[in-house]
Short mmCIF file of C-alpha atoms in Angstrom, two decimals:
data_model
loop_
_atom_site.label_atom_id
_atom_site.label_comp_id
_atom_site.label_asym_id
_atom_site.label_seq_id
_atom_site.Cartn_x
_atom_site.Cartn_y
_atom_site.Cartn_z
CA MET A 1 -0.02 -19.53 33.77
CA GLY A 2 2.82 -19.44 31.25
CA GLU A 3 5.84 -17.23 31.40
CA LEU A 4 5.35 -13.75 29.98
CA VAL A 5 7.25 -13.16 26.77
CA TRP A 6 8.04 -9.68 25.52
CA GLU A 7 8.72 -8.86 21.88
CA LYS A 8 9.68 -5.76 19.95
CA ARG A 9 7.14 -4.36 17.54
CA GLN A 10 7.79 -1.82 14.81
CA PHE A 11 4.95 -0.07 13.05
CA GLY A 12 4.02 3.27 11.53
CA HIS A 13 1.44 5.94 12.23
CA ARG A 14 0.41 8.57 9.71
CA ALA A 15 -0.96 11.98 10.67
CA ARG A 16 -2.03 15.05 8.72
CA LEU A 17 0.09 18.19 9.01
CA ALA A 18 -1.37 21.70 9.30
CA LEU A 19 1.11 23.83 7.35
CA THR A 20 1.08 27.50 6.51
CA PRO A 21 1.60 28.52 2.85
CA ALA A 22 5.19 29.48 3.63
CA GLN A 23 5.83 26.10 5.27
CA VAL A 24 4.29 24.32 2.27
CA ARG A 25 6.77 26.06 -0.02
CA LEU A 26 9.64 25.06 2.25
CA MET A 27 8.44 21.45 2.30
CA ASP A 28 8.08 21.38 -1.49
CA ASP A 29 11.61 22.77 -1.89
CA GLN A 30 12.98 20.12 0.44
CA ALA A 31 11.17 17.33 -1.42
CA HIS A 32 12.42 18.44 -4.84
CA ALA A 33 15.95 18.85 -3.49
CA ALA A 34 15.79 15.39 -1.88
CA ARG A 35 14.64 13.82 -5.15
CA ALA A 36 17.45 15.54 -7.10
CA MET A 37 20.03 14.50 -4.50
CA TRP A 38 18.74 10.92 -4.57
CA ASN A 39 19.15 10.79 -8.35
CA GLN A 40 22.69 12.18 -8.14
CA LEU A 41 23.64 9.67 -5.44
CA HIS A 42 22.18 6.91 -7.59
CA ASP A 43 24.23 8.03 -10.59
CA LEU A 44 27.37 8.23 -8.44
CA TRP A 45 26.70 4.74 -7.08
CA GLN A 46 26.31 3.27 -10.56
CA MET A 47 29.44 4.96 -11.89
CA THR A 48 31.59 3.94 -8.92
CA PRO A 49 33.22 0.49 -9.10
CA LYS A 50 31.93 -2.03 -6.59
CA CYS A 51 35.29 -2.26 -4.87
CA GLN A 52 35.24 1.48 -4.09
CA ARG A 53 31.66 1.87 -2.91
CA ALA A 54 31.64 3.02 0.70
CA LEU A 55 29.60 5.26 2.95
CA THR A 56 32.59 7.46 3.76
CA ARG A 57 33.32 8.21 0.10
CA MET A 58 29.71 9.02 -0.60
CA ASP A 59 29.64 11.21 2.51
CA GLN A 60 32.69 13.17 1.34
CA ALA A 61 31.19 13.69 -2.12
CA LEU A 62 27.94 14.89 -0.57
CA ARG A 63 29.71 17.37 1.72
CA GLN A 64 31.60 18.81 -1.23
CA ALA A 65 28.38 19.10 -3.24
CA ARG A 66 26.67 20.97 -0.38
CA LYS A 67 29.43 23.57 -0.53
CA GLU A 68 29.10 24.06 -4.29
CA ILE A 69 25.31 23.82 -4.77
CA ASP A 70 23.23 26.40 -2.93
CA TRP A 71 19.83 24.65 -2.94
CA TYR A 72 21.29 21.60 -1.15
CA ALA A 73 21.21 23.73 2.01
CA VAL A 74 17.42 23.40 2.32
CA LEU A 75 17.87 19.73 3.25
CA PRO A 76 18.90 18.32 6.65
CA ALA A 77 22.50 17.12 6.47
CA GLN A 78 23.00 13.44 5.54
CA ALA A 79 19.26 12.64 5.56
CA VAL A 80 19.06 11.53 1.92
CA LEU A 81 22.34 9.62 2.13
CA LYS A 82 21.12 7.55 5.07
CA THR A 83 17.82 6.90 3.31
CA TYR A 84 19.59 5.80 0.13
CA PHE A 85 21.86 3.35 1.95
CA GLN A 86 18.91 1.98 3.92
CA ALA A 87 17.14 1.34 0.60
CA TRP A 88 20.11 -0.79 -0.50
CA ARG A 89 20.10 -2.67 2.82
CA ASN A 90 16.41 -3.45 2.34
CA CYS A 91 17.24 -4.72 -1.15
CA TRP A 92 20.12 -6.91 0.07
CA ASP A 93 17.90 -8.35 2.83
CA GLY A 94 15.17 -9.20 0.31
CA ARG A 95 12.61 -6.74 1.70
CA ALA A 96 12.45 -4.47 -1.37
CA ASP A 97 13.62 -4.03 -4.96
CA GLU A 98 16.74 -2.17 -5.99
CA PRO A 99 16.66 1.65 -5.65
CA ASN A 100 16.05 3.35 -8.97
CA PHE A 101 15.78 6.78 -10.58
CA LYS A 102 13.01 9.03 -9.22
CA ALA A 103 11.12 10.83 -11.97
CA ARG A 104 9.74 14.29 -11.30
CA PHE A 105 6.07 13.68 -12.13
CA ARG A 106 5.73 9.95 -11.37
CA THR A 107 7.28 10.00 -7.91
CA ALA A 108 5.48 11.08 -4.76
CA LEU A 109 7.13 13.98 -2.96
CA SER A 110 8.73 12.81 0.27
CA VAL A 111 11.41 13.80 2.77
CA ASP A 112 12.92 11.39 5.28
CA ILE A 113 13.87 12.30 8.87
CA PRO A 114 16.11 9.41 9.98
CA GLN A 115 16.61 10.51 13.61
CA GLY A 116 13.66 10.51 15.99
CA ARG A 117 15.36 12.85 18.46
CA ASP A 118 15.15 15.68 15.91
CA LEU A 119 11.33 15.63 15.98
CA GLN A 120 10.80 16.91 19.57
CA ILE A 121 7.14 15.85 19.63
CA LYS A 122 4.81 17.40 22.18
CA ARG A 123 1.06 17.14 22.70
CA VAL A 124 -0.55 20.56 23.07
CA HIS A 125 -4.24 19.74 22.71
CA ARG A 126 -6.61 16.80 22.77
CA ARG A 127 -6.65 16.75 18.98
CA TRP A 128 -3.37 18.42 18.05
CA GLY A 129 0.32 17.89 18.60
CA MET A 130 3.50 19.75 17.67
CA VAL A 131 6.50 18.33 15.82
CA ASN A 132 9.78 19.94 14.87
CA ILE A 133 10.70 19.49 11.21
CA PRO A 134 14.34 20.31 10.40
CA LYS A 135 14.77 23.41 8.21
CA VAL A 136 11.01 24.16 8.54
CA GLY A 137 10.25 24.67 12.23
CA ARG A 138 7.42 23.73 14.58
CA VAL A 139 4.37 22.31 12.81
CA ARG A 140 1.00 21.15 14.10
CA PHE A 141 -0.33 17.67 13.29
CA ARG A 142 -3.53 15.78 14.03
CA TRP A 143 -3.22 13.73 17.23
CA THR A 144 -5.28 10.59 16.56
CA LYS A 145 -3.13 8.01 18.38
CA ASP A 146 -1.14 8.01 21.61
CA LEU A 147 2.57 8.20 20.80
CA PRO A 148 5.54 7.21 23.02
CA VAL A 149 6.76 10.74 23.73
CA GLY A 150 7.75 12.61 26.88
CA LYS A 151 7.51 10.47 30.01
CA LEU A 152 6.15 7.54 28.01
CA ALA A 153 9.32 7.30 25.91
CA ASP A 154 12.29 5.12 26.87
CA ARG A 155 14.88 2.94 25.16
CA GLU A 156 12.33 0.31 24.14
CA ASN A 157 9.31 2.53 23.47
CA ARG A 158 10.18 5.45 21.24
CA ILE A 159 9.86 7.08 17.84
CA THR A 160 12.87 6.17 15.72
CA GLY A 161 12.22 8.53 12.80
CA ALA A 162 9.62 9.80 10.37
CA ARG A 163 8.91 10.44 6.72
CA LEU A 164 7.06 13.40 5.25
CA VAL A 165 4.83 12.43 2.33
CA LYS A 166 2.65 14.58 0.07
CA ASP A 167 -0.48 13.38 -1.73
CA GLY A 168 -3.50 15.07 -3.25
CA LEU A 169 -4.76 16.10 0.20
CA GLY A 170 -1.55 17.78 1.34
CA TRP A 171 1.46 16.92 3.48
CA HIS A 172 1.40 14.10 6.04
CA ILE A 173 3.95 12.75 8.49
CA ALA A 174 4.46 9.01 8.97
CA PHE A 175 6.13 8.20 12.31
CA ARG A 176 8.27 5.08 12.70
CA ILE A 177 7.45 3.68 16.15
CA GLN A 178 9.17 0.97 18.16
CA THR A 179 7.48 -0.56 21.20
CA LEU A 180 7.98 -3.49 23.55
CA GLU A 181 4.78 -5.49 24.02
CA LEU A 182 3.70 -8.80 25.46
CA LYS A 183 3.64 -11.64 22.97
CA PRO A 184 -0.03 -12.49 22.36
CA GLU A 185 -1.46 -15.82 23.36
CA PRO A 186 -2.45 -18.17 20.50
CA HIS A 187 -5.79 -17.12 19.06
CA GLN A 188 -8.50 -19.66 19.83
CA GLY A 189 -10.86 -18.50 17.10
CA PRO A 190 -12.14 -20.69 14.25
CA GLU A 191 -10.58 -21.26 10.84
CA VAL A 192 -11.83 -19.33 7.82
CA GLY A 193 -11.08 -19.34 4.11
CA ILE A 194 -11.13 -16.09 2.15
CA ASP A 195 -11.56 -15.55 -1.55
CA ALA A 196 -10.82 -12.08 -2.93
CA GLY A 197 -13.12 -11.15 -5.77
CA VAL A 198 -14.45 -8.29 -7.83
CA LYS A 199 -18.20 -8.68 -7.30
CA LEU A 200 -17.76 -9.59 -3.64
CA PRO A 201 -14.51 -8.06 -2.29
CA LEU A 202 -13.91 -10.56 0.55
CA ALA A 203 -15.95 -13.77 0.56
CA LEU A 204 -15.60 -15.87 3.72
CA SER A 205 -16.16 -19.60 3.89
CA ASP A 206 -18.62 -19.28 6.81
CA GLY A 207 -20.79 -16.76 4.93
CA ASN A 208 -19.71 -13.73 6.99
CA HIS A 209 -18.72 -11.80 3.87
CA GLN A 210 -17.10 -8.36 3.89
CA ASP A 211 -18.66 -6.09 1.26
CA HIS A 212 -18.15 -2.35 0.86
CA GLY A 213 -21.46 -1.97 -0.99
CA ARG A 214 -19.96 -0.18 -3.98
CA PRO A 215 -20.65 -1.91 -7.33
CA ALA A 216 -17.58 -2.67 -9.42
CA ARG A 217 -19.34 -1.88 -12.71
CA LEU A 218 -21.61 0.80 -14.08
CA PRO A 219 -25.08 0.03 -15.54
CA ASP A 220 -23.56 -0.11 -19.04
CA GLY A 221 -21.18 -2.88 -17.94
CA THR A 222 -17.95 -0.84 -17.85
CA ALA A 223 -15.71 -0.80 -14.80
CA ASP A 224 -16.44 1.98 -12.31
CA ARG A 225 -13.04 3.51 -11.59
CA ASP A 226 -14.59 6.11 -9.25
CA LYS A 227 -16.78 3.86 -7.11
CA TRP A 228 -15.44 5.35 -3.88
CA LEU A 229 -16.81 8.79 -4.79
CA ASN A 230 -20.41 9.89 -4.22
CA PRO A 231 -22.55 11.12 -7.16
CA GLN A 232 -21.76 14.78 -6.47
CA GLU A 233 -18.02 14.07 -6.40
CA LYS A 234 -18.26 12.02 -9.58
CA ALA A 235 -20.00 14.89 -11.36
CA LYS A 236 -17.35 17.30 -10.13
CA LEU A 237 -14.58 14.97 -11.28
CA LEU A 238 -16.15 14.73 -14.75
CA ARG A 239 -16.29 18.52 -15.01
CA LEU A 240 -12.68 18.85 -13.93
CA GLU A 241 -11.49 16.23 -16.42
CA GLN A 242 -13.36 17.96 -19.23
CA ARG A 243 -11.91 21.31 -18.17
CA ALA A 244 -8.40 19.86 -18.08
CA ALA A 245 -8.80 18.36 -21.56
CA HIS A 246 -10.10 21.69 -22.90
CA ARG A 247 -7.21 23.67 -21.41
CA LYS A 248 -4.68 21.09 -22.54
CA SER A 249 -5.89 21.39 -26.14
CA PHE A 250 -4.52 24.96 -26.31
CA ARG A 251 -1.01 23.91 -25.27
CA LYS A 252 1.48 23.61 -28.09
CA PRO A 253 4.00 20.74 -28.25
CA LYS A 254 6.91 21.15 -25.80
CA GLU A 255 5.22 24.20 -24.30
CA ARG A 256 4.99 24.61 -20.55
CA SER A 257 1.58 23.91 -19.00
CA SER A 258 -0.38 26.89 -17.74
CA ASN A 259 -0.96 27.53 -14.05
CA ARG A 260 -4.71 27.06 -14.56
CA LEU A 261 -4.11 23.58 -15.95
CA HIS A 262 -1.93 22.72 -12.95
CA VAL A 263 -4.67 23.93 -10.60
CA THR A 264 -7.18 21.69 -12.37
CA TYR A 265 -4.81 18.73 -12.12
CA ASP A 266 -4.41 19.39 -8.38
CA GLN A 267 -8.19 19.35 -7.90
CA ILE A 268 -8.45 16.04 -9.77
CA ARG A 269 -5.59 14.61 -7.71
CA GLN A 270 -7.39 15.66 -4.52
CA LEU A 271 -10.54 13.74 -5.44
CA ARG A 272 -8.49 10.68 -6.38
CA ALA A 273 -6.64 10.82 -3.07
CA ARG A 274 -9.94 11.08 -1.18
CA ALA A 275 -11.22 7.95 -2.94
CA THR A 276 -8.00 6.06 -2.16
CA ARG A 277 -8.23 7.03 1.50
CA ARG A 278 -11.78 5.68 1.73
CA ALA A 279 -10.74 2.40 0.13
CA ILE A 280 -7.82 1.97 2.53
CA ASP A 281 -10.05 2.85 5.50
CA TRP A 282 -12.49 0.09 4.51
CA GLN A 283 -9.65 -2.40 4.10
CA HIS A 284 -8.27 -1.59 7.54
CA LYS A 285 -11.65 -1.97 9.24
CA SER A 286 -12.48 -5.21 7.42
CA THR A 287 -9.11 -6.87 8.05
CA THR A 288 -9.17 -5.82 11.71
CA ALA A 289 -12.57 -7.45 12.19
CA ILE A 290 -11.34 -10.66 10.52
CA ALA A 291 -8.12 -10.78 12.57
CA ASN A 292 -10.04 -10.27 15.82
CA GLN A 293 -12.60 -12.99 15.09
CA TYR A 294 -10.61 -15.82 13.48
CA GLY A 295 -7.53 -17.68 14.65
CA THR A 296 -6.46 -19.09 11.28
CA VAL A 297 -7.00 -17.15 8.06
CA VAL A 298 -6.47 -18.99 4.76
CA VAL A 299 -6.00 -17.10 1.48
CA GLU A 300 -4.91 -17.96 -2.04
CA GLN A 301 -1.33 -17.69 -3.30
CA LEU A 302 -2.14 -15.28 -6.15
CA GLN A 303 0.27 -13.95 -8.76
CA ILE A 304 -1.52 -10.61 -9.11
CA THR A 305 1.08 -9.16 -11.47
CA ASN A 306 0.38 -11.92 -13.98
CA MET A 307 -3.38 -11.63 -13.51
CA VAL A 308 -3.51 -7.96 -14.54
CA LYS A 309 -1.38 -8.29 -17.68
CA SER A 310 -2.84 -6.79 -20.82
CA ALA A 311 -4.52 -9.03 -23.40
CA LYS A 312 -3.61 -6.72 -26.29
CA GLY A 313 -1.01 -9.12 -27.69
CA THR A 314 1.17 -8.26 -30.68
CA ILE A 315 0.59 -7.31 -34.31
CA GLU A 316 1.28 -10.90 -35.42
CA ASN A 317 -0.84 -12.44 -32.64
CA PRO A 318 -3.46 -9.88 -31.56
CA GLY A 319 -5.39 -10.55 -28.40
CA ARG A 320 -9.10 -11.17 -27.94
CA ASN A 321 -11.61 -9.41 -25.67
CA VAL A 322 -9.04 -6.70 -24.98
CA ALA A 323 -11.58 -4.16 -23.69
CA GLN A 324 -13.20 -6.67 -21.33
CA LYS A 325 -9.82 -7.79 -20.00
CA SER A 326 -8.78 -4.17 -19.52
CA GLY A 327 -11.89 -3.50 -17.43
CA LEU A 328 -11.26 -6.63 -15.35
CA ASN A 329 -7.63 -5.60 -14.77
CA ARG A 330 -8.79 -2.18 -13.60
CA SER A 331 -11.30 -3.73 -11.19
CA ILE A 332 -8.66 -6.07 -9.74
CA SER A 333 -6.23 -3.20 -9.24
CA GLN A 334 -8.89 -1.12 -7.48
CA GLU A 335 -9.62 -3.88 -4.97
CA ALA A 336 -5.88 -4.03 -4.05
CA TRP A 337 -5.82 -7.72 -3.11
CA GLY A 338 -2.11 -7.61 -2.29
CA ARG A 339 -2.62 -4.84 0.26
CA THR A 340 -5.42 -6.83 1.87
CA VAL A 341 -3.13 -9.83 2.36
CA THR A 342 -0.41 -7.57 3.77
CA LEU A 343 -2.81 -6.09 6.32
CA LEU A 344 -4.10 -9.53 7.30
CA THR A 345 -0.55 -10.84 7.72
CA TYR A 346 0.54 -8.43 10.44
CA LYS A 347 -2.88 -8.08 12.07
CA THR A 348 -3.35 -11.83 12.56
CA ALA A 349 0.17 -12.09 14.00
CA ARG A 350 -0.54 -9.20 16.37
CA ASN A 351 -3.63 -11.03 17.66
CA GLY A 352 -1.90 -14.40 18.03
CA GLY A 353 -3.40 -15.88 14.86
CA THR A 354 -1.82 -17.23 11.69
CA LEU A 355 -2.23 -16.54 7.99
CA VAL A 356 -1.77 -19.42 5.57
CA LYS A 357 -1.60 -19.41 1.77
CA VAL A 358 -2.83 -22.28 -0.38
CA PRO A 359 -2.41 -22.90 -4.14
CA ALA A 360 -4.93 -21.00 -6.25
CA PRO A 361 -5.55 -23.25 -9.32
CA ASN A 362 -9.17 -24.47 -9.72
CA THR A 363 -10.45 -22.96 -6.47
CA SER A 364 -13.06 -21.03 -8.48
CA LEU A 365 -13.94 -23.93 -10.81
CA ARG A 366 -14.22 -26.81 -8.32
CA CYS A 367 -17.53 -27.56 -6.64
CA SER A 368 -17.15 -27.29 -2.87
CA ALA A 369 -20.00 -29.79 -2.33
CA CYS A 370 -18.90 -32.75 -4.51
CA GLY A 371 -15.28 -31.83 -5.28
CA PHE A 372 -15.53 -32.22 -9.07
CA VAL A 373 -14.41 -29.73 -11.73
CA THR A 374 -16.97 -29.74 -14.54
CA PRO A 375 -16.94 -27.48 -17.64
CA GLY A 376 -19.46 -24.64 -17.66
CA SER A 377 -20.00 -24.45 -13.90
CA ARG A 378 -19.13 -20.75 -13.83
CA GLU A 379 -22.11 -19.39 -15.76
CA ASP A 380 -21.15 -15.80 -14.93
CA GLN A 381 -18.89 -13.85 -12.60
CA ALA A 382 -21.25 -14.12 -9.61
CA THR A 383 -22.93 -17.57 -9.76
CA PHE A 384 -21.57 -21.11 -9.55
CA VAL A 385 -23.76 -24.02 -10.68
CA CYS A 386 -22.25 -27.51 -10.54
CA LYS A 387 -22.82 -29.41 -13.81
CA ASN A 388 -22.23 -32.79 -12.19
CA PRO A 389 -25.50 -34.76 -12.75
CA ASP A 390 -25.25 -36.24 -9.27
CA CYS A 391 -24.78 -32.86 -7.56
CA GLY A 392 -26.30 -29.72 -9.12
CA TRP A 393 -25.23 -27.55 -6.16
CA SER A 394 -25.43 -23.79 -6.77
CA ALA A 395 -24.22 -20.82 -4.74
CA ASN A 396 -22.33 -17.57 -4.96
CA ALA A 397 -19.14 -18.15 -6.94
CA ASP A 398 -16.89 -16.33 -4.48
CA TRP A 399 -18.38 -18.20 -1.50
CA ASN A 400 -17.80 -21.49 -3.31
CA ALA A 401 -14.16 -20.52 -3.88
CA ALA A 402 -13.72 -19.54 -0.22
CA ARG A 403 -14.98 -22.98 0.87
CA ASN A 404 -12.47 -24.61 -1.47
CA VAL A 405 -9.67 -22.45 -0.07
CA LEU A 406 -10.41 -23.59 3.48
CA HIS A 407 -10.70 -27.22 2.34
CA LEU A 408 -7.22 -27.12 0.77
CA TYR A 409 -5.80 -26.02 4.12
CA ARG A 410 -7.64 -28.71 6.04
CA ILE A 411 -6.27 -31.46 3.82
CA GLY A 412 -2.76 -30.06 4.21
CA LEU A 413 -2.02 -28.34 0.87
CA VAL A 414 -0.10 -25.17 1.72
CA ALA A 415 1.69 -22.94 -0.78
CA ILE A 416 5.13 -21.96 0.49
CA PRO A 417 6.93 -19.28 -1.56
CA ALA A 418 10.46 -20.30 -2.50
CA ALA A 419 12.84 -18.74 -5.05
CA GLY A 420 10.10 -16.63 -6.57
CA ARG A 421 7.59 -19.45 -7.08
CA ALA A 422 4.94 -21.23 -5.04
CA VAL A 423 5.79 -24.72 -3.81
CA VAL A 424 2.90 -26.90 -2.70
CA ARG A 425 3.61 -28.83 0.47
CA ARG A 426 1.34 -31.23 2.30
CA THR A 427 1.61 -30.24 5.95
CA ARG A 428 -0.65 -32.88 7.43
CA GLY A 429 -0.94 -36.58 6.83
CA VAL A 430 -4.63 -36.34 5.94
CA LYS A 431 -5.99 -38.09 2.87
CA PRO A 432 -7.69 -35.59 0.48
CA ALA A 433 -11.46 -35.79 0.50
CA ALA A 434 -13.65 -34.54 -2.32
CA ALA A 435 -16.67 -33.57 -0.22
CA ARG A 436 -17.08 -32.21 3.27
#
């Protein structure tokens, strides 16, 4: 029996808040004030020379602004300043991009609570808990996960802070949790290669595919952007979009939108948020099942940003098949391949497994039976037929790619990101083999 090893784990938990109309107004005021303060801090940071940038100077400027501007009082003191400096630390450490300006209509409303001791969390019911939100008061939230509060909380197991976020379904609170857990033993499960696709969301090399059963395209061939909604919700969404377009037609240029139009937009946003929640729920369940079953998960090193670029081109060099490429880009974005890899990364590590990335070129064009790349093997998006006269193997295109992904790992070709690009490194002294 080996020695027990403890390790710190940091993760988040999101819960829905049950706010009264008065509390919703207070939360909205805080979020708008936090966004305005963030933008002013960002402007002050850019105008201040690098040699004079310091937390104390920014703190003094913020305290003076709170005395002169009345609506700054709705915010907890120093909350936005700490969040802004933490954003720069994340940038300097390479965990995020540089902080930028937050636009009013393109930025999600959020308020950060940097200190966990201010929350004063208490469980009052089997399904409900109470949390203290500064400047708002005691608020109920859905208790769906045991939290380290009360007697369960100590120096190593505690809630370090939270963030309040608003989407189409209302306000939610995301707790930042720190725990001390035993380091998991190495996962003894098998190896598996995964190919992320549009027709088949997650194709596995052993045939145990993960499919959400929602077609990516409509009968007319166009991309279904609302596949996570049922027929009744799709009909309602169509009516709301038509109503919004009708009401928008009466608005004159530079005229403020009517309250009815804003209500319609809120209803549309609610349906979109419901669809997004269903998609994320399926991703969590699928990636959890994969991390529990397999010890080594192999995926492709994809440059998704480059894959979803528009094919429109320029006036001098116009693009071809622009509409088809636009539909494909929309389908790729809906599947959220990057989020799937992110979920697999931390879930495999939590179960003692590993996630490995291999180079992506030709994984969809190479035959996994004979190892040759022959022109015309991809007859369509779903079927692979090898054109090698000595082979002729046919199968699902995504399954064929998943087999190739696993084969690249077994022969030692691993893509290691370095300086913004993928570097191929052979990790094992195994001679490449064309067939398996």
